[in-house]
PDB file of C-alpha atoms in Angstrom:
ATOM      1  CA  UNK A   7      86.224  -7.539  35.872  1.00 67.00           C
ATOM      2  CA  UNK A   8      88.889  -7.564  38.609  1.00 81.00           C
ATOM      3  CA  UNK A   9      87.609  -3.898  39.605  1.00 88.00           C
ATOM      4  CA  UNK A  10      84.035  -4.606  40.023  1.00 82.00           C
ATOM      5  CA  UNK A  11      84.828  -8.008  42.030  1.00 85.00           C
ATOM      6  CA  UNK A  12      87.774  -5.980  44.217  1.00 91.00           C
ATOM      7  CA  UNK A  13      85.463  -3.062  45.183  1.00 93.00           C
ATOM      8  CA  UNK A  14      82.583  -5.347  46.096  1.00 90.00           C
ATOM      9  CA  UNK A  15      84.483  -7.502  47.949  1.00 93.00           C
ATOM     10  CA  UNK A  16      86.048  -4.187  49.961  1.00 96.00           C
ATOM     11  CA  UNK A  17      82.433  -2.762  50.463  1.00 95.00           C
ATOM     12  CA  UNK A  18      81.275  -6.411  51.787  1.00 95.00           C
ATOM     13  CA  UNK A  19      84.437  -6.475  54.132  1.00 95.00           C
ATOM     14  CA  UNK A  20      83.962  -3.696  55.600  1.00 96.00           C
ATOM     15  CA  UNK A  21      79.819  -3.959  56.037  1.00 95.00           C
ATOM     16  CA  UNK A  22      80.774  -7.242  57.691  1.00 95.00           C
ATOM     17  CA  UNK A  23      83.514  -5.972  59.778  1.00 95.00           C
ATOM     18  CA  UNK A  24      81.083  -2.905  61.161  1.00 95.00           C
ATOM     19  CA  UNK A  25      78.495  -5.985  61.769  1.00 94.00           C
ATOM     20  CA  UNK A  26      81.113  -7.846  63.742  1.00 94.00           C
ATOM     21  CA  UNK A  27      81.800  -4.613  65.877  1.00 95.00           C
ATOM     22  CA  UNK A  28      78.784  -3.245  66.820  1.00 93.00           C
ATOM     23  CA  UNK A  29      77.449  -3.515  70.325  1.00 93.00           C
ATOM     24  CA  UNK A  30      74.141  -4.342  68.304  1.00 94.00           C
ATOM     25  CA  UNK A  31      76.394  -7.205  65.896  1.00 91.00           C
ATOM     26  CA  UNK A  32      77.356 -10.568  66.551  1.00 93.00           C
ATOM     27  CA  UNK A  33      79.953 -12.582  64.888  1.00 94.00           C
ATOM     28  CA  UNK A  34      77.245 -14.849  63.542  1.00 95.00           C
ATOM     29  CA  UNK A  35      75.628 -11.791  61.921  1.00 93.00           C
ATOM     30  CA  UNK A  36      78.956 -10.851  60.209  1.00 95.00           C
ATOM     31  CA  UNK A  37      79.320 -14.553  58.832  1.00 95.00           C
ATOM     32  CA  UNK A  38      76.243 -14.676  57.538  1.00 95.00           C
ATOM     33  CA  UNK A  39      76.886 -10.710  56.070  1.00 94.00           C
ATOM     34  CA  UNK A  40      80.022 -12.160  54.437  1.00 94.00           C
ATOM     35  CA  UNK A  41      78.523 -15.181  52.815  1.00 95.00           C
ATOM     36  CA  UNK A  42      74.683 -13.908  51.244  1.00 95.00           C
ATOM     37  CA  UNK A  43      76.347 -10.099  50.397  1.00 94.00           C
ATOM     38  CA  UNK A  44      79.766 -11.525  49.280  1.00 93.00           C
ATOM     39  CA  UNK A  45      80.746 -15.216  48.372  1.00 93.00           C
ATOM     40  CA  UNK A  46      77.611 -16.162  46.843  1.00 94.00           C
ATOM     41  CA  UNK A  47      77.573 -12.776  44.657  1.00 92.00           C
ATOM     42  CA  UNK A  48      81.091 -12.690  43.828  1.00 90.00           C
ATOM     43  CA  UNK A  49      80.610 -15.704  42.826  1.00 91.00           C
ATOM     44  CA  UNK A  50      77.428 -15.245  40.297  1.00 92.00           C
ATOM     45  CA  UNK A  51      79.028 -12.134  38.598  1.00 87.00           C
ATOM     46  CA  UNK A  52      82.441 -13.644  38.617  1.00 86.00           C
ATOM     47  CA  UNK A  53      81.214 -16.323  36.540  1.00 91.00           C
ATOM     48  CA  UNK A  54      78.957 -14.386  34.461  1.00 91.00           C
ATOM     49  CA  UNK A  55      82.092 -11.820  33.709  1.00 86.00           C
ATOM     50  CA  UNK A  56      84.279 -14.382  33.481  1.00 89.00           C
ATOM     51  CA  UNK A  57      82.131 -15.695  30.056  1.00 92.00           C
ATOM     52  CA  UNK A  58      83.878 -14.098  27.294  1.00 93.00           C
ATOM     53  CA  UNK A  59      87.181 -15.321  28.612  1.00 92.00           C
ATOM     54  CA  UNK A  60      86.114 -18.876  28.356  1.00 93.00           C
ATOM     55  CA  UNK A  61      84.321 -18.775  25.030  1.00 94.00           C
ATOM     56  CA  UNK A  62      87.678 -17.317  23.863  1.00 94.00           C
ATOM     57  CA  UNK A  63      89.794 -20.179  25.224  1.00 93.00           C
ATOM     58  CA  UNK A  64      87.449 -22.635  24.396  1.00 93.00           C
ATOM     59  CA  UNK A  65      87.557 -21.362  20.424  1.00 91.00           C
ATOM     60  CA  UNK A  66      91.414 -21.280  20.714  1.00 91.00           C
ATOM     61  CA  UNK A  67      91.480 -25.081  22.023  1.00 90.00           C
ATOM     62  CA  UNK A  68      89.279 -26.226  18.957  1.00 88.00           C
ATOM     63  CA  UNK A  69      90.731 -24.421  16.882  1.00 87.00           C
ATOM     64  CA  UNK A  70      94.094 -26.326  18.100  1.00 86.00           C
ATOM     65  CA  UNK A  71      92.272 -29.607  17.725  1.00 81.00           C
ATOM     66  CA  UNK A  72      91.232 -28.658  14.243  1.00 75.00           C
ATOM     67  CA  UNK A  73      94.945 -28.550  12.978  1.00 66.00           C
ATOM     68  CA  UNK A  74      94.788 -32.483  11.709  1.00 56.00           C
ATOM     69  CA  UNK A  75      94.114 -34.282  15.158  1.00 56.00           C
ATOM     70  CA  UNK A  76      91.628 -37.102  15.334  1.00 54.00           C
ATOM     71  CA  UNK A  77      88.349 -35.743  17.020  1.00 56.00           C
ATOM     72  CA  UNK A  78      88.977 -38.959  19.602  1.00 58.00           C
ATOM     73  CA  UNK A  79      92.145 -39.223  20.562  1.00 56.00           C
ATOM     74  CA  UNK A  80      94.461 -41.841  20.143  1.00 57.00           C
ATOM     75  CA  UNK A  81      92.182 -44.349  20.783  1.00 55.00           C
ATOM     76  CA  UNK A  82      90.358 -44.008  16.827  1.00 58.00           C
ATOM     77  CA  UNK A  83      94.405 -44.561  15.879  1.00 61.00           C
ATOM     78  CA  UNK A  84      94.314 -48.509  16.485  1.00 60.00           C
ATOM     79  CA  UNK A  85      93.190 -51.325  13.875  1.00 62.00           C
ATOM     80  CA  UNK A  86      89.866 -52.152  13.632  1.00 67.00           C
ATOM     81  CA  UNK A  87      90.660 -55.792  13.576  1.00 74.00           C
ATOM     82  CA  UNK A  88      93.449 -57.796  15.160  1.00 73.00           C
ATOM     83  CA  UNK A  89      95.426 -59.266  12.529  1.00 73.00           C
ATOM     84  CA  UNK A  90      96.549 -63.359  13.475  1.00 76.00           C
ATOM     85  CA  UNK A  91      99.746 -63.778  12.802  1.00 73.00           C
TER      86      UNK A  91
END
């Protein structure tokens, strides 16, 4: 996952940077290069690669909760009634 985000993020650099320095560019051009061919890309596939990685923790935290917690906290602990003394 790393890869694929590191070399995009290279090959968007650098397409922004040539942007930025052509007597043809502007710096607007390269912002704009940078954000709708890298941030909001990187972003998408990040998340989407991301996926098994969160499934995973998210088993290992329930599985954690399974070992003889209450499903609601302390909370589910107290009386139901308050006892007079």
């Amino acid at each position: 996952m790393n890869l694929v985000v590191l070399g995009w993020a290279y090959v968007v650099l650098m397409m922004a940077a040539a942007e930025a320095m052509s007597p043809q560019g502007s710096w607007l051009g390269a912002l704009v290069t940078l954000l709708l061919y890298g941030v909001l890309p990187l972003s998408i596939v990040g998340y989407i690669l991301a996926t098994p990685a969160r499934k995973r923790a998210r088993a290992l935290r329930e599985q954690a909760d399974a070992g003889g917690h209450a499903p609601g906290g302390p909370a589910e602990k107290l009386p139901a009634e308050r006892i007079e003394p």
